[in-house]
Amino acid sequence: MSTLRDLAEEHTALRPADIDHLHRIAGDWQLLSDLSFADLLLWVPVDGDGTFLCVAQVRPTTAPTAYLDDQVGRIVGGAEVAHLEVAHRQGRIWREGDPVWYGDVPARHEAIPVRLRTGDGEAGEVIAVVGRDTNLSTARTPSQLELNYLTTADDLAQMIADGTFPPPRHPGETTSAPRVGDGLVRLDANGKVTYASPNAQSAYRRLGYASHLVGEDLAKLHRRLAGDPLEGTDAGNAVLAALRGEAPPRREIDARGATMLTRALPLMPAGVPIGALVLVRDITEVRRRDRALITKDATIREIHHRVKNNLQTVAALLRLQARRVAMPEARVALEESVRRVASIALVHETLSMSSDEAVEFDGIVDRVASAATEVAATEVSVGMRRRGTFGVLPAEIATSLVMVLNELLLNAVEHGFPPADEEAAAPSPADAARPEAVVSAPRPEVVVSAHRARKQLHVTVTDNGRGLPDQFDAERGGNLGLQIVRALVTGELRGTIDLRNGADGGTEAAIVVPLARGTTDRLTGRAGPP
């Protein structure tokens, strides 16, 4: 399905500013649809030939729809769009005409011209038309609530025709809440309540106000509920701003352990301020869950912090023991254990600073690689480089993978490159045949590469060293570090590993790790790769 912008750019000559205004209407018109008990269709004229294209549609949540099928992308003309043509040409709301039938559904047509105000605040030309089509199959005598809904809808419709609705959206705001059904309060020009829906009355009752709202000064009431009657609250000031014709950001009121979200909108049909519309929603349970999640996240981060501290303590004890051991083999084994524990601690340190159970793994790899060159027992200076990105990994993958990379990097640095004097004394047969190759030998380097494909993480650790020894058994050979690598990759990570000589020399370790559904990639913003 093409988007509003795609359709408008393909079929009309509307300017980018015009299309942006239509986007704002489509982002906020669920309010008007619910108040009108009607479907809203956004029509734009096509090529000035009397035809109109539907670029957006919204159905009411308060009444049955007039259309079973989507109308977006439909181009119509002739008598079927006569009401749209009148609204577009004359710049007025069209409400005349008899009901029309869509199959077995009778509907009433209305057409509202859409204007975008100019930079100096003047009403501009009509750029589109909003069709308001009401299903009449359930028509009955309207209740007081429905009458207030319809009256408010007419005021907002006139503001669309004036170019003053919808108001500018504030940064970070969404359009999801509150809605008409959550609670509606209508104010007169003095800020007194003229109508409050039953849901709105219930929301204020949870805040501790048990009386009826009609006749109350809502700004003063918000101040009293918030316990600040003199200075006023943000929610109280928002009501006053709406009465002045402004569109303030949404505000929350906390009282008696309950929380209510408010949205205040000015009512200014034909440019005359007649009051304000205040939508309210009881979000007490939402905020309670938010606080519970914040507490849970803080607890999890504290646990990771303590695990990191405990692991660092274990590493310190092992390091202390290594200094007291006389046997060189035992000292080396303890120092390797220190490095393994420290690599796990690095993951928990990162998790202790994160708000979820996932880590940005690139930074961890860079730190592990840097540490490998510093602590490796070798005289050769080896460069480290990362190519590609690991993205964000869940803790259960990151903890095992960091140990695997730590072992592979240390092996590459310590065993992949001969000492400088050994290399000079015994060049390889190929180098002996080409003396110039010894002089121009590349700088020792280890490269860690990573990319995602088909819900798998592919990791390669490559060096340009002397390669694997002859008769090396990839399944059974190797030191304890390689045995740990194989056990972690095939067991904890449920992946595969292939140790081989590189095509251009050196050693290559290729790892493939399956990524569970929902593993996030912060670089693409998607749940795993396509």
XYZ file of C-alpha atoms in Angstrom:
530
model
C 0.000 0.000 0.000
C 1.386 3.393 -1.017
C 1.809 6.022 1.674
C 0.099 9.396 1.782
C 3.296 11.074 0.626
C 3.824 8.615 -2.217
C 0.292 9.096 -3.529
C 0.375 12.888 -3.221
C 3.756 13.214 -4.932
C 2.775 10.870 -7.765
C -0.649 12.314 -8.591
C -0.629 15.966 -7.452
C 1.455 19.108 -7.540
C 1.225 19.717 -3.796
C 4.237 21.335 -2.168
C 6.247 19.523 0.536
C 4.789 21.900 3.165
C 1.265 21.012 2.004
C 1.978 17.292 2.263
C 3.487 17.744 5.729
C 0.274 19.480 6.840
C -1.793 16.582 5.489
C 0.447 14.212 7.453
C -0.267 16.192 10.630
C -3.997 15.941 9.993
C -3.798 12.198 9.403
C -1.740 11.837 12.584
C -4.341 13.576 14.763
C -7.712 13.010 13.097
C -8.738 9.918 15.077
C -9.985 12.495 17.600
C -12.293 14.108 15.023
C -13.452 10.732 13.699
C -14.450 9.508 17.168
C -16.203 12.774 18.018
C -18.056 12.685 14.695
C -19.004 8.971 14.864
C -17.909 8.999 11.220
C -15.287 7.771 8.777
C -12.845 10.428 7.606
C -11.323 10.269 4.135
C -8.625 12.666 2.972
C -9.134 13.630 -0.673
C -6.712 15.600 -2.865
C -7.611 17.039 -6.291
C -5.909 15.368 -9.255
C -4.667 17.527 -12.153
C -7.542 20.003 -11.891
C -9.845 17.775 -13.959
C -12.563 17.379 -11.339
C -11.303 14.046 -9.983
C -10.127 13.371 -6.447
C -7.723 10.811 -4.980
C -8.136 9.336 -1.484
C -4.731 9.409 0.237
C -5.745 8.473 3.813
C -8.674 7.031 5.755
C -9.594 6.541 9.401
C -12.547 4.688 10.950
C -14.261 5.694 14.192
C -13.900 3.636 17.354
C -17.213 5.029 18.647
C -19.526 3.917 15.815
C -19.784 1.422 12.923
C -17.844 2.258 9.776
C -19.511 3.345 6.571
C -16.911 1.503 4.466
C -16.079 -2.176 4.656
C -13.254 -1.734 2.131
C -10.305 0.648 2.290
C -10.684 3.686 0.047
C -7.014 4.733 -0.001
C -5.700 4.956 -3.560
C -9.162 5.267 -5.082
C -9.661 7.958 -7.743
C -13.236 9.161 -8.316
C -14.933 11.896 -10.290
C -18.255 13.148 -11.601
C -21.390 13.285 -9.472
C -19.840 11.068 -6.804
C -17.463 13.874 -5.774
C -19.749 16.873 -6.290
C -19.681 17.640 -2.558
C -15.857 17.518 -2.547
C -15.718 19.856 -5.524
C -17.973 22.401 -3.781
C -15.885 22.350 -0.601
C -12.644 22.642 -2.584
C -13.828 25.397 -4.935
C -15.847 27.483 -2.461
C -13.694 26.842 0.614
C -16.628 26.071 2.897
C -17.939 23.046 4.786
C -20.549 21.217 2.709
C -23.413 19.553 4.600
C -26.255 19.562 2.057
C -27.617 16.620 0.165
C -29.545 13.432 0.797
C -28.074 10.254 2.242
C -26.254 7.960 -0.157
C -26.025 4.190 -0.139
C -22.909 1.997 -0.098
C -24.390 -1.426 -0.712
C -26.845 -1.906 2.142
C -25.358 0.895 4.269
C -26.938 4.377 4.195
C -24.436 7.192 4.803
C -24.444 10.954 5.127
C -21.785 12.920 3.217
C -19.994 16.013 4.511
C -16.943 17.746 3.061
C -14.454 19.882 5.021
C -11.905 22.022 3.124
C -8.311 21.773 4.350
C -6.213 24.918 4.514
C -2.592 25.500 5.456
C -2.069 28.876 7.069
C 0.594 31.109 5.560
C 3.691 32.344 7.377
C 1.924 35.576 8.418
C -0.965 33.640 9.965
C -3.453 34.168 7.141
C -5.660 31.342 5.862
C -4.150 29.956 2.679
C -5.707 28.210 -0.278
C -7.618 24.950 0.018
C -5.155 22.114 -0.590
C -7.386 19.082 0.131
C -10.812 18.038 1.386
C -11.726 15.815 4.348
C -14.800 13.737 3.640
C -16.817 13.001 6.785
C -19.121 10.054 6.054
C -21.487 8.801 8.758
C -23.097 5.363 8.827
C -26.831 6.025 9.346
C -27.904 2.418 9.830
C -27.880 2.806 13.621
C -29.321 6.340 13.722
C -31.272 7.180 16.895
C -31.953 10.103 19.181
C -28.516 11.262 20.402
C -27.693 11.318 24.107
C -26.159 14.255 25.941
C -22.720 12.695 25.476
C -23.254 12.285 21.742
C -24.544 15.836 21.360
C -21.442 17.211 23.066
C -19.247 14.977 20.926
C -20.917 16.220 17.735
C -20.790 19.868 18.795
C -17.077 19.597 19.539
C -16.508 17.761 16.255
C -18.146 20.613 14.345
C -15.869 23.113 16.077
C -12.766 21.103 15.162
C -14.019 20.669 11.593
C -14.305 24.440 11.260
C -10.766 24.776 12.628
C -9.532 22.407 9.892
C -11.229 24.658 7.362
C -9.561 27.669 9.033
C -6.135 25.992 9.055
C -5.820 26.068 12.870
C -6.214 22.312 13.480
C -4.305 20.191 14.164
C -1.954 22.182 16.396
C 1.827 21.784 16.079
C 3.096 18.603 17.706
C 5.558 18.970 20.535
C 8.891 17.099 20.320
C 8.674 13.559 21.673
C 4.875 13.487 21.802
C 2.877 10.595 20.369
C -0.745 10.512 19.282
C -1.794 7.370 21.164
C -3.337 8.837 24.321
C -5.593 10.117 25.650
C -8.491 9.388 23.310
C -12.105 10.540 23.257
C -13.395 7.416 24.986
C -10.895 7.794 27.839
C -12.559 10.982 29.077
C -13.677 14.313 27.628
C -14.204 17.674 29.351
C -15.491 20.747 27.512
C -14.854 24.246 28.852
C -16.391 27.610 28.058
C -14.371 30.745 27.344
C -13.986 31.390 31.096
C -12.547 27.958 31.799
C -15.693 26.587 33.446
C -16.720 23.012 32.750
C -19.838 22.800 30.581
C -19.726 19.024 30.077
C -17.747 16.060 31.413
C -18.149 12.515 30.092
C -18.730 9.687 32.596
C -15.206 8.338 32.040
C -13.743 11.789 32.709
C -15.769 12.055 35.903
C -14.432 8.658 37.024
C -10.841 9.705 36.309
C -11.180 12.808 38.504
C -12.847 10.733 41.205
C -9.722 8.558 41.406
C -7.741 11.727 42.032
C -9.993 12.498 45.009
C -12.597 14.836 43.482
C -16.015 13.304 44.184
C -18.295 16.206 43.154
C -19.688 16.799 39.684
C -17.366 18.662 37.350
C -19.910 20.888 35.583
C -19.483 24.498 36.677
C -15.973 23.980 38.085
C -13.016 26.160 37.087
C -10.810 23.376 35.740
C -7.469 25.181 36.062
C -8.128 25.908 39.750
C -9.338 22.349 40.275
C -6.081 20.979 38.843
C -4.136 23.205 41.222
C -6.106 21.956 44.226
C -5.752 18.320 43.233
C -1.987 18.720 42.875
C -1.775 20.375 46.310
C -0.426 23.675 44.956
C -3.388 26.096 44.899
C -1.311 29.295 44.775
C 1.388 28.700 42.192
C -0.525 26.305 39.979
C 0.600 23.152 38.270
C 1.712 22.360 34.764
C -1.689 20.760 34.121
C -3.447 23.866 35.450
C -1.310 26.157 33.338
C -2.009 23.958 30.308
C -5.738 24.632 30.664
C -5.128 28.371 30.794
C -2.850 28.182 27.747
C -5.561 26.371 25.764
C -8.085 29.058 26.696
C -5.649 31.623 25.254
C -5.609 29.757 21.943
C -2.353 27.860 22.488
C -1.801 24.098 22.256
C 0.288 23.132 25.322
C 2.079 19.796 25.755
C 0.307 16.968 27.548
C 0.556 17.021 31.307
C 0.110 14.584 34.170
C -1.600 15.136 37.525
C -0.640 13.007 40.526
C -2.931 12.912 43.544
C -3.912 10.302 46.162
C -1.651 7.705 44.548
C -3.375 8.060 41.165
C -2.087 9.589 37.919
C -4.105 11.213 35.144
C -2.821 12.293 31.744
C -4.395 15.449 30.298
C -4.369 17.005 26.844
C -5.818 20.504 26.402
C -6.831 21.814 22.970
C -8.159 25.289 22.130
C -11.573 25.609 20.485
C -11.407 28.513 18.025
C -13.885 27.996 15.157
C -13.676 30.874 12.667
C -10.860 32.315 14.798
C -13.148 33.032 17.775
C -11.972 31.519 21.108
C -15.020 29.824 22.619
C -13.318 27.587 25.171
C -11.204 24.472 25.284
C -11.376 20.712 24.976
C -9.591 18.652 27.636
C -9.035 14.924 27.102
C -8.120 12.909 30.183
C -6.993 9.364 30.793
C -6.416 7.455 34.004
C -2.875 6.059 33.659
C -2.399 4.986 37.273
C -1.741 1.347 36.386
C 0.559 2.317 33.515
C 2.723 4.447 35.815
C 2.700 1.726 38.490
C 4.042 -0.768 35.956
C 6.611 1.789 34.775
C 7.853 2.224 38.338
C 7.978 -1.548 38.805
C 10.023 -1.925 35.618
C 12.394 0.851 36.681
C 12.884 -0.884 40.045
C 13.418 -4.222 38.305
C 15.935 -2.735 35.874
C 17.823 -1.084 38.719
C 17.909 -4.382 40.605
C 19.207 -6.276 37.574
C 21.910 -3.678 36.982
C 22.943 -3.890 40.634
C 23.164 -7.690 40.358
C 25.427 -7.419 37.308
C 27.535 -4.842 39.132
C 27.992 -7.181 42.098
C 28.769 -10.156 39.842
C 31.399 -8.023 38.110
C 32.903 -7.059 41.487
C 32.933 -10.693 42.612
C 34.615 -11.798 39.394
C 37.229 -9.098 39.767
C 37.838 -10.314 43.322
C 38.273 -13.879 42.049
C 40.682 -12.630 39.383
C 42.655 -10.716 42.008
C 42.917 -13.818 44.224
C 44.091 -15.927 41.281
C 46.628 -13.256 40.339
C 47.914 -13.180 43.939
C 48.194 -16.968 43.955
C 50.078 -16.930 40.640
C 52.739 -14.679 42.153
C 53.353 -17.210 44.952
C 53.578 -20.283 42.724
C 57.099 -21.444 41.927
C 56.270 -23.749 39.011
C 56.216 -21.801 35.707
C 53.500 -24.040 34.211
C 51.203 -23.460 37.187
C 51.833 -19.716 37.063
C 50.931 -19.579 33.361
C 47.738 -21.603 33.981
C 46.651 -19.237 36.775
C 47.385 -16.159 34.659
C 45.257 -17.580 31.831
C 42.442 -18.148 34.307
C 42.752 -14.534 35.418
C 42.292 -13.356 31.839
C 39.263 -15.601 31.307
C 37.558 -14.394 34.454
C 38.353 -10.784 33.551
C 36.739 -11.170 30.097
C 33.492 -12.413 31.699
C 33.623 -9.550 34.196
C 33.837 -7.152 31.243
C 30.436 -8.330 29.971
C 28.818 -7.930 33.393
C 30.357 -4.481 33.734
C 28.696 -3.484 30.466
C 25.373 -5.036 31.531
C 25.489 -3.112 34.817
C 25.386 0.130 32.804
C 22.627 -1.029 30.434
C 18.860 -0.748 30.884
C 18.186 -4.217 29.449
C 19.720 -7.662 29.189
C 21.648 -6.822 26.027
C 25.007 -5.230 25.319
C 26.591 -3.248 22.514
C 29.242 -5.863 21.743
C 31.594 -3.884 19.508
C 33.049 -1.960 22.448
C 33.634 -5.184 24.390
C 35.478 -6.763 21.459
C 37.706 -3.710 21.125
C 38.617 -3.836 24.827
C 39.285 -7.580 24.782
C 41.475 -7.209 21.684
C 43.443 -4.390 23.274
C 43.962 -6.433 26.440
C 45.107 -9.461 24.418
C 47.998 -7.528 22.886
C 49.000 -6.128 26.268
C 49.040 -9.342 28.304
C 50.144 -11.871 25.687
C 53.518 -13.445 26.462
C 55.254 -12.574 23.192
C 58.013 -10.277 22.021
C 56.295 -9.553 18.709
C 54.239 -6.373 18.374
C 50.870 -7.423 16.929
C 48.238 -5.015 15.625
C 44.520 -5.548 16.255
C 41.713 -4.483 13.942
C 37.928 -5.005 13.904
C 35.986 -5.109 10.654
C 32.182 -5.008 10.523
C 29.911 -4.859 13.541
C 28.478 -7.288 16.062
C 25.591 -4.977 16.982
C 23.606 -5.583 20.164
C 23.742 -9.091 21.618
C 21.766 -10.635 24.482
C 23.691 -11.429 27.645
C 23.516 -15.207 27.191
C 25.337 -14.937 23.843
C 27.698 -12.136 24.838
C 29.089 -13.910 27.925
C 30.139 -17.047 26.038
C 31.233 -15.226 22.892
C 33.569 -12.883 24.746
C 35.409 -15.900 26.246
C 35.668 -17.485 22.794
C 37.122 -14.324 21.270
C 39.465 -13.835 24.219
C 40.926 -17.331 23.710
C 41.200 -16.991 19.929
C 42.862 -13.596 20.120
C 45.375 -14.734 22.738
C 46.148 -17.861 20.696
C 46.643 -15.800 17.559
C 48.993 -13.352 19.293
C 50.997 -15.901 21.306
C 51.251 -18.788 18.823
C 50.622 -17.267 15.411
C 53.821 -15.255 15.135
C 57.368 -16.550 15.742
C 59.778 -14.442 17.802
C 61.686 -11.838 15.841
C 65.073 -13.612 16.208
C 63.572 -16.977 15.176
C 61.960 -15.466 12.122
C 65.191 -13.780 11.086
C 67.265 -16.924 11.658
C 64.993 -19.379 9.901
C 62.957 -17.864 7.092
C 60.422 -20.085 5.393
C 61.443 -21.944 2.218
C 59.262 -19.636 0.127
C 60.899 -16.567 1.671
C 64.367 -18.067 1.199
C 63.684 -18.264 -2.524
C 62.543 -14.633 -2.490
C 64.837 -12.658 -0.147
C 62.966 -9.435 -0.845
C 59.870 -10.959 0.825
C 61.672 -11.045 4.166
C 62.383 -7.366 4.007
C 58.840 -6.419 2.983
C 56.997 -8.851 5.263
C 53.685 -7.372 6.448
C 53.289 -6.144 9.997
C 51.855 -8.878 12.281
C 48.118 -8.280 12.520
C 44.957 -9.969 13.791
C 41.579 -9.010 12.288
C 38.203 -9.715 13.898
C 35.371 -9.622 11.348
C 31.631 -9.826 12.038
C 28.402 -9.605 10.072
C 24.838 -10.863 10.291
C 23.076 -12.937 7.656
C 19.969 -15.117 7.756
C 19.518 -14.813 11.516
C 23.099 -15.882 12.135
C 26.139 -14.051 13.435
C 29.262 -14.812 11.403
C 32.562 -14.102 13.187
C 36.035 -14.613 11.769
C 39.360 -14.193 13.598
C 42.201 -14.047 11.062
C 45.943 -13.515 11.485
C 48.754 -13.206 8.949
C 51.120 -15.387 10.954
C 52.714 -18.753 10.281
C 49.490 -20.782 10.174
C 48.554 -24.062 11.793
C 51.262 -26.703 12.317
C 51.380 -29.729 10.070
C 49.147 -32.632 11.082
C 47.005 -30.300 13.235
C 43.723 -31.984 14.212
C 41.055 -29.295 14.444
C 38.730 -31.597 16.411
C 41.160 -32.933 19.006
C 44.289 -30.850 18.785
C 45.112 -27.607 20.490
C 45.677 -26.412 24.011
C 43.133 -25.910 26.801
C 42.102 -22.576 25.318
C 41.009 -24.148 22.036
C 39.194 -26.914 23.901
C 37.286 -24.225 25.809
C 36.496 -22.464 22.527
C 35.072 -25.609 20.919
C 33.031 -26.459 24.019
C 31.525 -22.966 24.246
C 30.756 -22.577 20.540
C 29.154 -25.989 20.045
C 27.556 -26.160 23.503
C 26.543 -22.798 24.958
C 26.244 -20.944 21.654
C 24.874 -23.903 19.621
C 27.071 -22.835 16.757
C 29.927 -24.143 14.635
C 33.639 -23.369 14.431
C 36.141 -24.108 11.695
C 39.895 -23.718 12.281
C 41.910 -23.634 9.075
C 44.851 -22.071 7.329
C 44.000 -18.863 5.517
C 44.014 -18.630 1.729
C 46.828 -16.045 1.872
C 48.641 -17.613 4.817
C 48.088 -17.331 8.525
C 45.267 -18.901 10.493
C 41.534 -18.375 10.232
C 38.883 -19.288 12.808
C 35.346 -19.041 11.385
C 32.424 -19.099 13.829
C 28.706 -19.166 13.038
C 26.287 -18.477 15.918
C 22.486 -18.675 15.472
C 20.623 -15.600 16.723
C 17.345 -16.151 18.523
C 14.230 -14.413 17.171
C 13.979 -10.931 18.664
C 17.748 -10.369 18.939
C 18.044 -6.658 18.293
C 20.373 -4.875 15.934
C 20.656 -1.256 16.969
C 22.222 -0.339 13.663
C 19.218 -1.474 11.602
C 16.491 -1.083 14.209
C 15.143 -4.534 13.273
C 14.690 -7.797 15.113
C 17.461 -9.757 13.476
C 18.435 -9.618 9.811
C 16.017 -10.357 6.988
